[in-house]
Amino acid sequence: MEYSKEYSDIFTQIIKTEMKREGKSLSKYACRSSRSKRLIDEPIPDRLNIRPAFFHDADRIIHSKAYTRYIDKTQVFSLFDNDHITHRVLHVQLVSKIARMIGRCLRLNEDLIEAIALAHDLGHVPYGHEGERYLDQICQENDLGFFCHNAQSVKFLMELEQNGKGLNLSLQVLDGVLAHNGEIIQSEYKPNLTKNFDVFFEEYEKCFSVKNYSSKIVPMTLEGCVVRISDVIAYIGRDVEDAITLKLINRDELPAEVTSVLGNTNSSIINTLITDIIINSFDKPYLRISDDVYTSLRALMDFNYSNIYRNPAIKDDDFKIKNMFQTLYSKYYSQLISSDKTTEIYHEYLNDFSPSYLNKYTCQKKEGRVIVDYISGMTDRYFNDCFEKFILPKKFGRDIKG
């Protein structure tokens, strides 16, 4: 779009002001918008856009179809009729808020932090981490490599959104999403500043071909490190509160080694962790957690795994969920190889994509990866509806013309 000289002059002034703001306010360890890298040149180059590069990325993410599906995806607890427990859409908002708080105090790029935070869990599948485990088993059983939600989040952003065109996000955002692994906690987070697109693509591909490879990836920016630890801060205490709400645990069961340092509420846990990170990381090229806080955080993580995530009381129906994943994969795979364009896998999914998407996996003899992509993008409700459609008999209504 072309603008009049008056408008162009205004936009030029806005861009210059933003560049000066970043120059004056951001730490020397922050990633400035001018460092953004994209695979494809934008119609309006980032340097000429009144939206800074990472701000623009956040806009694209929040308007994506994958982002809208957060609304009905499990965070930790599935199959509970309780509207006051955390779903994935709230979790990513909490991560964004916490990460931006840390980033603001450390004078980092909040636009980059927000974009990574909003996108980091797009690849999570129906029924949360349990669903991810079952989809990973399907991948291994069918010689499709492995599944991890980190890489799948990037895949939605880079290969699947806009019917296969992707969103053309910056390298720094894509890398932060790929490296966000919130299941691993460390006492120190230090970015790998030497990364480029070649390194990123190598790491991305290895996530699908090497078991647990995502755990080895280090973010390329300090902002990516902030999102990684903020993911932990956002869920570790919130999961405790949800478990108490569901009467799965009692507050007085929390270990003394946790409560004496972090407190016994989500609010105190968040406040302690954020404050500790800011104090120990201010004006430094890394993030650090003090020894006593880190020890207590590890103890809380161990408690959550033993008493919440692996609690037998919420595992009774896991075999049914596993069967649902296996059934849907088999049904959709049969439809795929039939090449019948009227079946669900084509009508609901593939017909909107360029033929090159399916051809890519056909050439590799890994057509099943298309099914994995489709299932991983489903909300819990849509996943259940698809399963019921295949398993339960169709109702005719009042009469045959219904």
mmCIF file of C-alpha atoms in Angstrom:
data_model
loop_
_atom_site.group_PDB
_atom_site.id
_atom_site.type_symbol
_atom_site.label_atom_id
_atom_site.label_comp_id
_atom_site.label_asym_id
_atom_site.label_seq_id
_atom_site.Cartn_x
_atom_site.Cartn_y
_atom_site.Cartn_z
ATOM 1 C CA MET A 1 0.000 0.000 0.000
ATOM 2 C CA GLU A 2 1.317 3.447 -0.934
ATOM 3 C CA TYR A 3 0.764 6.429 1.341
ATOM 4 C CA SER A 4 0.824 10.161 0.746
ATOM 5 C CA LYS A 5 4.008 12.036 1.601
ATOM 6 C CA GLU A 6 2.329 13.424 4.741
ATOM 7 C CA TYR A 7 1.534 9.935 6.025
ATOM 8 C CA SER A 8 4.956 8.615 5.012
ATOM 9 C CA ASP A 9 6.651 11.397 6.962
ATOM 10 C CA ILE A 10 4.581 10.568 10.047
ATOM 11 C CA PHE A 11 5.407 6.866 9.789
ATOM 12 C CA THR A 12 9.100 7.648 9.319
ATOM 13 C CA GLN A 13 9.061 9.716 12.503
ATOM 14 C CA ILE A 14 7.281 6.933 14.394
ATOM 15 C CA ILE A 15 9.871 4.367 13.248
ATOM 16 C CA LYS A 16 12.776 6.627 14.226
ATOM 17 C CA THR A 17 11.229 7.282 17.639
ATOM 18 C CA GLU A 18 10.784 3.550 18.247
ATOM 19 C CA MET A 19 14.396 2.855 17.300
ATOM 20 C CA LYS A 20 15.565 5.570 19.699
ATOM 21 C CA ARG A 21 13.356 4.148 22.446
ATOM 22 C CA GLU A 22 14.863 0.703 22.050
ATOM 23 C CA GLY A 23 18.353 2.164 21.958
ATOM 24 C CA LYS A 24 17.859 4.081 25.184
ATOM 25 C CA SER A 25 15.700 1.690 27.202
ATOM 26 C CA LEU A 26 16.916 -1.798 26.333
ATOM 27 C CA SER A 27 19.806 -3.578 27.995
ATOM 28 C CA LYS A 28 22.928 -4.314 25.954
ATOM 29 C CA TYR A 29 21.933 -7.983 26.357
ATOM 30 C CA ALA A 30 18.480 -7.497 24.804
ATOM 31 C CA CYS A 31 17.634 -8.503 21.255
ATOM 32 C CA ARG A 32 16.680 -5.357 19.376
ATOM 33 C CA SER A 33 14.010 -5.436 16.701
ATOM 34 C CA SER A 34 16.580 -4.404 14.093
ATOM 35 C CA ARG A 35 18.277 -7.799 14.540
ATOM 36 C CA SER A 36 15.232 -9.764 13.428
ATOM 37 C CA LYS A 37 15.771 -12.234 10.595
ATOM 38 C CA ARG A 38 13.180 -13.714 8.263
ATOM 39 C CA LEU A 39 13.421 -16.351 5.554
ATOM 40 C CA ILE A 40 11.278 -14.353 3.139
ATOM 41 C CA ASP A 41 11.382 -10.593 2.602
ATOM 42 C CA GLU A 42 8.216 -8.810 3.711
ATOM 43 C CA PRO A 43 6.220 -6.639 1.278
ATOM 44 C CA ILE A 44 6.920 -3.806 3.717
ATOM 45 C CA PRO A 45 10.397 -4.454 5.142
ATOM 46 C CA ASP A 46 10.584 -4.549 8.939
ATOM 47 C CA ARG A 47 12.791 -1.462 8.976
ATOM 48 C CA LEU A 48 10.027 0.508 7.221
ATOM 49 C CA ASN A 49 7.074 -0.866 9.201
ATOM 50 C CA ILE A 50 5.568 1.116 12.081
ATOM 51 C CA ARG A 51 5.069 -2.221 13.822
ATOM 52 C CA PRO A 52 8.470 -3.426 15.082
ATOM 53 C CA ALA A 53 9.371 -6.910 13.811
ATOM 54 C CA PHE A 54 8.582 -8.892 16.953
ATOM 55 C CA PHE A 55 5.448 -6.855 17.667
ATOM 56 C CA HIS A 56 4.316 -7.758 14.134
ATOM 57 C CA ASP A 57 5.069 -11.435 14.841
ATOM 58 C CA ALA A 58 2.887 -11.359 17.974
ATOM 59 C CA ASP A 59 0.019 -9.939 15.917
ATOM 60 C CA ARG A 60 0.313 -12.743 13.378
ATOM 61 C CA ILE A 61 0.385 -15.370 16.097
ATOM 62 C CA ILE A 62 -2.662 -14.100 17.963
ATOM 63 C CA HIS A 63 -4.659 -13.931 14.701
ATOM 64 C CA SER A 64 -3.670 -17.462 13.635
ATOM 65 C CA LYS A 65 -6.063 -20.409 13.568
ATOM 66 C CA ALA A 66 -3.748 -22.394 15.830
ATOM 67 C CA TYR A 67 -4.030 -19.687 18.491
ATOM 68 C CA THR A 68 -7.833 -19.787 18.468
ATOM 69 C CA ARG A 69 -7.667 -23.506 19.261
ATOM 70 C CA TYR A 70 -5.995 -22.829 22.616
ATOM 71 C CA ILE A 71 -9.489 -22.115 23.961
ATOM 72 C CA ASP A 72 -10.391 -25.790 24.320
ATOM 73 C CA LYS A 73 -7.118 -27.597 24.977
ATOM 74 C CA THR A 74 -6.165 -29.334 28.199
ATOM 75 C CA GLN A 75 -3.438 -27.827 30.362
ATOM 76 C CA VAL A 76 -3.079 -30.594 33.000
ATOM 77 C CA PHE A 77 -6.513 -31.804 34.037
ATOM 78 C CA SER A 78 -8.866 -33.406 31.529
ATOM 79 C CA LEU A 79 -12.375 -34.797 32.057
ATOM 80 C CA PHE A 80 -13.290 -32.488 34.959
ATOM 81 C CA ASP A 81 -16.494 -30.439 34.833
ATOM 82 C CA ASN A 82 -14.976 -27.437 36.543
ATOM 83 C CA ASP A 83 -14.663 -24.064 34.831
ATOM 84 C CA HIS A 84 -12.194 -22.764 37.406
ATOM 85 C CA ILE A 85 -9.212 -24.911 36.461
ATOM 86 C CA THR A 86 -6.537 -23.826 34.010
ATOM 87 C CA HIS A 87 -6.861 -24.488 30.311
ATOM 88 C CA ARG A 88 -4.110 -23.975 27.764
ATOM 89 C CA VAL A 89 -5.381 -20.540 26.713
ATOM 90 C CA LEU A 90 -4.994 -19.185 30.247
ATOM 91 C CA HIS A 91 -1.607 -20.817 30.723
ATOM 92 C CA VAL A 92 -0.067 -19.034 27.722
ATOM 93 C CA GLN A 93 -1.455 -15.718 28.951
ATOM 94 C CA LEU A 94 0.105 -16.327 32.366
ATOM 95 C CA VAL A 95 3.438 -17.208 30.755
ATOM 96 C CA SER A 96 3.303 -14.011 28.696
ATOM 97 C CA LYS A 97 2.486 -11.848 31.704
ATOM 98 C CA ILE A 98 5.169 -13.361 33.935
ATOM 99 C CA ALA A 99 7.799 -13.283 31.190
ATOM 100 C CA ARG A 100 7.058 -9.673 30.318
ATOM 101 C CA MET A 101 7.371 -8.703 33.972
ATOM 102 C CA ILE A 102 10.814 -10.300 34.198
ATOM 103 C CA GLY A 103 11.780 -8.887 30.809
ATOM 104 C CA ARG A 104 10.708 -5.354 31.732
ATOM 105 C CA CYS A 105 12.762 -5.389 34.935
ATOM 106 C CA LEU A 106 15.801 -6.755 33.077
ATOM 107 C CA ARG A 107 15.255 -4.246 30.222
ATOM 108 C CA LEU A 108 14.763 -6.900 27.570
ATOM 109 C CA ASN A 109 12.589 -6.811 24.437
ATOM 110 C CA GLU A 110 9.016 -7.340 25.622
ATOM 111 C CA ASP A 111 7.677 -7.660 22.062
ATOM 112 C CA LEU A 112 9.931 -10.647 21.419
ATOM 113 C CA ILE A 113 9.046 -12.140 24.801
ATOM 114 C CA GLU A 114 5.321 -11.791 24.139
ATOM 115 C CA ALA A 115 5.519 -13.380 20.687
ATOM 116 C CA ILE A 116 7.435 -16.414 21.968
ATOM 117 C CA ALA A 117 5.156 -16.802 24.986
ATOM 118 C CA LEU A 118 1.927 -16.625 22.999
ATOM 119 C CA ALA A 119 3.142 -19.226 20.486
ATOM 120 C CA HIS A 120 5.082 -21.623 22.682
ATOM 121 C CA ASP A 121 2.324 -24.230 23.239
ATOM 122 C CA LEU A 122 0.511 -24.181 19.884
ATOM 123 C CA GLY A 123 1.721 -27.735 19.212
ATOM 124 C CA HIS A 124 0.120 -29.249 22.294
ATOM 125 C CA VAL A 125 -2.330 -32.014 21.431
ATOM 126 C CA PRO A 126 -5.741 -32.961 22.838
ATOM 127 C CA TYR A 127 -5.534 -34.236 26.429
ATOM 128 C CA GLY A 128 -2.280 -32.428 27.151
ATOM 129 C CA HIS A 129 0.942 -34.265 27.885
ATOM 130 C CA GLU A 130 -0.830 -37.642 28.023
ATOM 131 C CA GLY A 131 -2.104 -37.077 24.495
ATOM 132 C CA GLU A 132 1.390 -36.056 23.426
ATOM 133 C CA ARG A 133 2.789 -39.305 24.822
ATOM 134 C CA TYR A 134 0.238 -41.377 22.886
ATOM 135 C CA LEU A 135 0.874 -39.464 19.651
ATOM 136 C CA ASP A 136 4.608 -39.991 20.121
ATOM 137 C CA GLN A 137 3.989 -43.742 20.502
ATOM 138 C CA ILE A 138 1.980 -43.735 17.275
ATOM 139 C CA CYS A 139 4.838 -41.977 15.478
ATOM 140 C CA GLN A 140 7.352 -44.540 16.687
ATOM 141 C CA GLU A 141 5.127 -47.524 15.923
ATOM 142 C CA ASN A 142 4.579 -46.290 12.360
ATOM 143 C CA ASP A 143 8.180 -45.350 11.581
ATOM 144 C CA LEU A 144 7.381 -41.632 11.574
ATOM 145 C CA GLY A 145 10.111 -40.571 13.957
ATOM 146 C CA PHE A 146 9.051 -38.800 17.146
ATOM 147 C CA PHE A 147 6.576 -36.201 18.308
ATOM 148 C CA CYS A 148 7.267 -33.272 20.598
ATOM 149 C CA HIS A 149 5.015 -30.273 21.034
ATOM 150 C CA ASN A 150 7.907 -27.784 20.857
ATOM 151 C CA ALA A 151 8.712 -28.680 17.267
ATOM 152 C CA GLN A 152 5.025 -29.088 16.410
ATOM 153 C CA SER A 153 4.394 -25.524 17.628
ATOM 154 C CA VAL A 154 7.040 -24.326 15.177
ATOM 155 C CA LYS A 155 5.548 -26.493 12.449
ATOM 156 C CA PHE A 156 2.164 -24.829 12.800
ATOM 157 C CA LEU A 157 3.780 -21.406 12.598
ATOM 158 C CA MET A 158 6.176 -22.191 9.770
ATOM 159 C CA GLU A 159 4.549 -24.901 7.645
ATOM 160 C CA LEU A 160 0.842 -25.372 8.421
ATOM 161 C CA GLU A 161 -0.757 -21.988 9.048
ATOM 162 C CA GLN A 162 -2.463 -20.313 6.073
ATOM 163 C CA ASN A 163 -2.987 -23.716 4.444
ATOM 164 C CA GLY A 164 0.685 -24.468 4.255
ATOM 165 C CA LYS A 165 2.216 -21.065 3.560
ATOM 166 C CA GLY A 166 3.160 -20.356 7.179
ATOM 167 C CA LEU A 167 3.403 -16.972 8.879
ATOM 168 C CA ASN A 168 6.969 -15.967 7.938
ATOM 169 C CA LEU A 169 7.917 -15.234 11.548
ATOM 170 C CA SER A 170 11.352 -14.104 12.623
ATOM 171 C CA LEU A 171 14.098 -16.573 13.475
ATOM 172 C CA GLN A 172 14.272 -15.290 17.046
ATOM 173 C CA VAL A 173 10.590 -16.079 17.683
ATOM 174 C CA LEU A 174 10.699 -19.508 16.028
ATOM 175 C CA ASP A 175 13.847 -20.408 17.950
ATOM 176 C CA GLY A 176 12.336 -19.281 21.261
ATOM 177 C CA VAL A 177 9.310 -21.503 20.662
ATOM 178 C CA LEU A 178 11.449 -24.498 19.702
ATOM 179 C CA ALA A 179 13.682 -24.069 22.768
ATOM 180 C CA HIS A 180 11.005 -23.332 25.355
ATOM 181 C CA ASN A 181 11.126 -26.756 27.083
ATOM 182 C CA GLY A 182 9.365 -26.016 30.370
ATOM 183 C CA GLU A 183 9.655 -29.540 31.705
ATOM 184 C CA ILE A 184 13.375 -28.998 32.338
ATOM 185 C CA ILE A 185 14.485 -26.567 35.030
ATOM 186 C CA GLN A 186 17.984 -25.195 35.463
ATOM 187 C CA SER A 187 19.679 -22.902 37.965
ATOM 188 C CA GLU A 188 21.138 -20.853 35.114
ATOM 189 C CA TYR A 189 19.912 -20.037 31.597
ATOM 190 C CA LYS A 190 22.397 -18.633 29.118
ATOM 191 C CA PRO A 191 21.558 -18.043 25.440
ATOM 192 C CA ASN A 192 23.507 -19.363 22.469
ATOM 193 C CA LEU A 193 24.111 -16.124 20.568
ATOM 194 C CA THR A 194 25.794 -17.814 17.593
ATOM 195 C CA LYS A 195 22.671 -19.374 16.089
ATOM 196 C CA ASN A 196 21.460 -18.746 12.548
ATOM 197 C CA PHE A 197 18.763 -20.254 10.326
ATOM 198 C CA ASP A 198 20.988 -23.204 9.371
ATOM 199 C CA VAL A 199 21.465 -24.205 13.016
ATOM 200 C CA PHE A 200 17.788 -23.644 13.737
ATOM 201 C CA PHE A 201 16.639 -25.918 10.898
ATOM 202 C CA GLU A 202 19.080 -28.618 11.956
ATOM 203 C CA GLU A 203 17.695 -28.541 15.503
ATOM 204 C CA TYR A 204 14.110 -28.421 14.229
ATOM 205 C CA GLU A 205 14.529 -31.512 12.037
ATOM 206 C CA LYS A 206 16.317 -33.439 14.796
ATOM 207 C CA CYS A 207 13.323 -32.947 17.085
ATOM 208 C CA PHE A 208 11.393 -35.255 14.735
ATOM 209 C CA SER A 209 14.188 -37.796 14.216
ATOM 210 C CA VAL A 210 16.126 -37.985 17.511
ATOM 211 C CA LYS A 211 14.386 -38.999 20.735
ATOM 212 C CA ASN A 212 14.140 -36.199 23.324
ATOM 213 C CA TYR A 213 16.355 -33.959 21.214
ATOM 214 C CA SER A 214 14.365 -30.852 22.183
ATOM 215 C CA SER A 215 15.781 -31.088 25.715
ATOM 216 C CA LYS A 216 19.225 -30.237 24.314
ATOM 217 C CA ILE A 217 18.209 -27.004 22.586
ATOM 218 C CA VAL A 218 19.287 -23.672 24.068
ATOM 219 C CA PRO A 219 17.510 -20.407 23.113
ATOM 220 C CA MET A 220 19.436 -17.945 20.964
ATOM 221 C CA THR A 221 18.215 -14.890 22.917
ATOM 222 C CA LEU A 222 17.955 -13.941 26.552
ATOM 223 C CA GLU A 223 14.285 -13.258 25.850
ATOM 224 C CA GLY A 224 13.876 -16.918 24.867
ATOM 225 C CA CYS A 225 15.484 -17.904 28.162
ATOM 226 C CA VAL A 226 13.003 -15.702 30.033
ATOM 227 C CA VAL A 227 10.032 -17.445 28.384
ATOM 228 C CA ARG A 228 11.539 -20.845 29.153
ATOM 229 C CA ILE A 229 11.735 -20.245 32.922
ATOM 230 C CA SER A 230 8.448 -18.300 32.901
ATOM 231 C CA ASP A 231 6.721 -21.401 31.524
ATOM 232 C CA VAL A 232 7.747 -23.202 34.713
ATOM 233 C CA ILE A 233 6.751 -20.305 36.966
ATOM 234 C CA ALA A 234 3.335 -20.093 35.293
ATOM 235 C CA TYR A 235 2.376 -23.734 35.817
ATOM 236 C CA ILE A 236 4.228 -24.973 38.909
ATOM 237 C CA GLY A 237 2.110 -23.189 41.515
ATOM 238 C CA ARG A 238 -1.022 -22.928 39.399
ATOM 239 C CA ASP A 239 -1.130 -26.714 39.061
ATOM 240 C CA VAL A 240 -1.027 -26.961 42.858
ATOM 241 C CA GLU A 241 -4.003 -24.598 43.147
ATOM 242 C CA ASP A 242 -5.952 -26.544 40.509
ATOM 243 C CA ALA A 243 -5.193 -29.831 42.266
ATOM 244 C CA ILE A 244 -6.463 -28.368 45.545
ATOM 245 C CA THR A 245 -9.605 -27.097 43.808
ATOM 246 C CA LEU A 246 -10.234 -30.619 42.478
ATOM 247 C CA LYS A 247 -9.551 -32.107 45.943
ATOM 248 C CA LEU A 248 -6.683 -34.130 44.566
ATOM 249 C CA ILE A 249 -4.304 -32.828 47.270
ATOM 250 C CA ASN A 250 -4.469 -30.655 50.390
ATOM 251 C CA ARG A 251 -2.396 -27.531 50.862
ATOM 252 C CA ASP A 252 -0.833 -28.863 54.064
ATOM 253 C CA GLU A 253 0.685 -31.743 52.050
ATOM 254 C CA LEU A 254 3.192 -29.388 50.418
ATOM 255 C CA PRO A 255 6.713 -30.180 51.725
ATOM 256 C CA ALA A 256 8.239 -27.855 54.311
ATOM 257 C CA GLU A 257 11.346 -27.449 52.146
ATOM 258 C CA VAL A 258 9.060 -25.874 49.549
ATOM 259 C CA THR A 259 6.791 -23.724 51.697
ATOM 260 C CA SER A 260 9.604 -22.360 53.879
ATOM 261 C CA VAL A 261 11.241 -20.778 50.818
ATOM 262 C CA LEU A 262 8.597 -20.385 48.099
ATOM 263 C CA GLY A 263 5.449 -20.157 50.214
ATOM 264 C CA ASN A 264 2.343 -22.322 49.924
ATOM 265 C CA THR A 265 0.192 -20.379 47.436
ATOM 266 C CA ASN A 266 0.527 -19.740 43.735
ATOM 267 C CA SER A 267 0.825 -16.022 44.400
ATOM 268 C CA SER A 268 3.734 -16.385 46.811
ATOM 269 C CA ILE A 269 5.466 -18.969 44.591
ATOM 270 C CA ILE A 270 5.277 -16.677 41.552
ATOM 271 C CA ASN A 271 6.400 -13.623 43.513
ATOM 272 C CA THR A 272 9.365 -15.437 45.093
ATOM 273 C CA LEU A 273 10.582 -16.906 41.823
ATOM 274 C CA ILE A 274 10.241 -13.693 39.807
ATOM 275 C CA THR A 275 11.929 -11.591 42.470
ATOM 276 C CA ASP A 276 14.780 -14.064 42.870
ATOM 277 C CA ILE A 277 15.445 -14.202 39.124
ATOM 278 C CA ILE A 278 15.420 -10.418 38.763
ATOM 279 C CA ILE A 279 17.807 -9.902 41.681
ATOM 280 C CA ASN A 280 20.261 -12.551 40.485
ATOM 281 C CA SER A 281 20.071 -11.690 36.766
ATOM 282 C CA PHE A 282 19.939 -7.900 36.620
ATOM 283 C CA ASP A 283 22.369 -6.470 34.052
ATOM 284 C CA LYS A 284 23.859 -9.896 33.349
ATOM 285 C CA PRO A 285 24.016 -11.918 30.098
ATOM 286 C CA TYR A 286 22.195 -14.852 31.704
ATOM 287 C CA LEU A 287 19.339 -15.733 34.051
ATOM 288 C CA ARG A 288 20.146 -17.238 37.418
ATOM 289 C CA ILE A 289 18.152 -18.675 40.311
ATOM 290 C CA SER A 290 19.691 -18.644 43.783
ATOM 291 C CA ASP A 291 20.673 -21.997 45.269
ATOM 292 C CA ASP A 292 18.023 -22.167 48.006
ATOM 293 C CA VAL A 293 15.196 -21.108 45.665
ATOM 294 C CA TYR A 294 16.361 -23.536 42.981
ATOM 295 C CA THR A 295 16.474 -26.416 45.500
ATOM 296 C CA SER A 296 12.933 -25.614 46.636
ATOM 297 C CA LEU A 297 11.723 -25.322 43.048
ATOM 298 C CA ARG A 298 13.112 -28.764 42.258
ATOM 299 C CA ALA A 299 11.419 -30.150 45.369
ATOM 300 C CA LEU A 300 8.107 -28.641 44.263
ATOM 301 C CA MET A 301 8.555 -30.124 40.786
ATOM 302 C CA ASP A 302 9.160 -33.565 42.312
ATOM 303 C CA PHE A 303 6.105 -33.150 44.550
ATOM 304 C CA ASN A 304 3.896 -32.208 41.604
ATOM 305 C CA TYR A 305 5.002 -35.206 39.558
ATOM 306 C CA SER A 306 4.414 -37.644 42.409
ATOM 307 C CA ASN A 307 1.171 -36.218 43.743
ATOM 308 C CA ILE A 308 -0.461 -34.496 40.763
ATOM 309 C CA TYR A 309 0.769 -35.446 37.289
ATOM 310 C CA ARG A 310 1.181 -39.168 38.087
ATOM 311 C CA ASN A 311 -1.580 -39.432 40.663
ATOM 312 C CA PRO A 312 -3.429 -42.751 40.075
ATOM 313 C CA ALA A 313 -6.747 -41.107 40.937
ATOM 314 C CA ILE A 314 -6.792 -39.302 37.564
ATOM 315 C CA LYS A 315 -5.290 -42.093 35.471
ATOM 316 C CA ASP A 316 -8.164 -44.602 35.442
ATOM 317 C CA ASP A 317 -9.313 -43.782 31.914
ATOM 318 C CA ASP A 318 -5.925 -43.249 30.279
ATOM 319 C CA PHE A 319 -6.234 -46.508 28.353
ATOM 320 C CA LYS A 320 -9.455 -45.194 26.807
ATOM 321 C CA ILE A 321 -7.754 -41.983 25.701
ATOM 322 C CA LYS A 322 -4.905 -44.003 24.212
ATOM 323 C CA ASN A 323 -7.438 -46.091 22.293
ATOM 324 C CA MET A 324 -9.069 -42.931 20.969
ATOM 325 C CA PHE A 325 -5.748 -41.712 19.529
ATOM 326 C CA GLN A 326 -5.023 -45.092 17.953
ATOM 327 C CA THR A 327 -8.526 -45.364 16.510
ATOM 328 C CA LEU A 328 -8.504 -41.902 14.952
ATOM 329 C CA TYR A 329 -5.031 -42.403 13.509
ATOM 330 C CA SER A 330 -6.061 -45.706 11.903
ATOM 331 C CA LYS A 331 -9.341 -44.352 10.529
ATOM 332 C CA TYR A 332 -7.752 -41.247 9.040
ATOM 333 C CA TYR A 333 -4.826 -43.176 7.613
ATOM 334 C CA SER A 334 -7.236 -45.527 5.810
ATOM 335 C CA GLN A 335 -9.005 -42.500 4.372
ATOM 336 C CA LEU A 336 -5.711 -40.937 3.331
ATOM 337 C CA ILE A 337 -4.462 -43.886 1.316
ATOM 338 C CA SER A 338 -7.904 -44.341 -0.284
ATOM 339 C CA SER A 339 -7.429 -40.929 -1.963
ATOM 340 C CA ASP A 340 -11.190 -40.379 -1.633
ATOM 341 C CA LYS A 341 -11.479 -36.591 -1.526
ATOM 342 C CA THR A 342 -14.918 -36.777 0.109
ATOM 343 C CA THR A 343 -13.635 -38.425 3.304
ATOM 344 C CA GLU A 344 -13.029 -36.421 6.472
ATOM 345 C CA ILE A 345 -9.237 -36.225 6.242
ATOM 346 C CA TYR A 346 -9.521 -34.591 2.818
ATOM 347 C CA HIS A 347 -12.727 -32.614 3.271
ATOM 348 C CA GLU A 348 -11.856 -31.229 6.713
ATOM 349 C CA TYR A 349 -8.118 -30.836 6.217
ATOM 350 C CA LEU A 350 -6.119 -31.752 3.121
ATOM 351 C CA ASN A 351 -8.301 -30.267 0.388
ATOM 352 C CA ASP A 352 -7.384 -26.775 1.610
ATOM 353 C CA PHE A 353 -3.647 -27.433 1.365
ATOM 354 C CA SER A 354 -1.321 -27.238 -1.596
ATOM 355 C CA PRO A 355 -0.674 -30.752 -3.019
ATOM 356 C CA SER A 356 3.008 -30.248 -2.196
ATOM 357 C CA TYR A 357 2.227 -30.725 1.513
ATOM 358 C CA LEU A 358 1.025 -34.318 1.058
ATOM 359 C CA ASN A 359 3.554 -35.031 -1.697
ATOM 360 C CA LYS A 360 6.407 -34.144 0.662
ATOM 361 C CA TYR A 361 5.503 -37.010 2.984
ATOM 362 C CA THR A 362 4.439 -39.384 0.200
ATOM 363 C CA CYS A 363 7.933 -39.133 -1.272
ATOM 364 C CA GLN A 364 9.387 -39.993 2.129
ATOM 365 C CA LYS A 365 6.840 -42.812 2.626
ATOM 366 C CA LYS A 366 5.724 -41.079 5.795
ATOM 367 C CA GLU A 367 2.160 -40.154 4.894
ATOM 368 C CA GLY A 368 1.142 -40.845 8.488
ATOM 369 C CA ARG A 369 2.818 -37.614 9.538
ATOM 370 C CA VAL A 370 -0.058 -35.776 7.835
ATOM 371 C CA ILE A 371 -2.474 -37.528 10.203
ATOM 372 C CA VAL A 372 -0.297 -36.618 13.176
ATOM 373 C CA ASP A 373 -0.365 -32.965 12.105
ATOM 374 C CA TYR A 374 -4.153 -33.065 11.835
ATOM 375 C CA ILE A 375 -4.765 -34.740 15.191
ATOM 376 C CA SER A 376 -2.232 -32.580 17.027
ATOM 377 C CA GLY A 377 -4.103 -29.457 15.978
ATOM 378 C CA MET A 378 -7.459 -30.621 17.314
ATOM 379 C CA THR A 379 -9.101 -29.202 20.403
ATOM 380 C CA ASP A 380 -10.244 -31.706 23.021
ATOM 381 C CA ARG A 381 -13.880 -31.223 22.054
ATOM 382 C CA TYR A 382 -13.288 -31.650 18.325
ATOM 383 C CA PHE A 383 -11.127 -34.707 19.008
ATOM 384 C CA ASN A 384 -13.961 -36.272 21.025
ATOM 385 C CA ASP A 385 -16.516 -35.406 18.342
ATOM 386 C CA CYS A 386 -14.382 -37.028 15.633
ATOM 387 C CA PHE A 387 -14.013 -40.175 17.687
ATOM 388 C CA GLU A 388 -17.753 -40.380 18.353
ATOM 389 C CA LYS A 389 -18.458 -39.927 14.637
ATOM 390 C CA PHE A 390 -16.399 -43.012 13.831
ATOM 391 C CA ILE A 391 -17.535 -45.179 16.758
ATOM 392 C CA LEU A 392 -21.163 -44.309 17.598
ATOM 393 C CA PRO A 393 -24.023 -45.016 15.156
ATOM 394 C CA LYS A 394 -25.501 -42.061 13.347
ATOM 395 C CA LYS A 395 -28.950 -40.914 14.496
ATOM 396 C CA PHE A 396 -31.629 -40.559 11.830
ATOM 397 C CA GLY A 397 -33.734 -37.988 13.681
ATOM 398 C CA ARG A 398 -37.551 -38.136 13.597
ATOM 399 C CA ASP A 399 -37.654 -39.947 10.259
ATOM 400 C CA ILE A 400 -35.453 -41.014 7.367
ATOM 401 C CA LYS A 401 -35.494 -37.481 5.887
ATOM 402 C CA GLY A 402 -34.529 -36.130 9.354
#
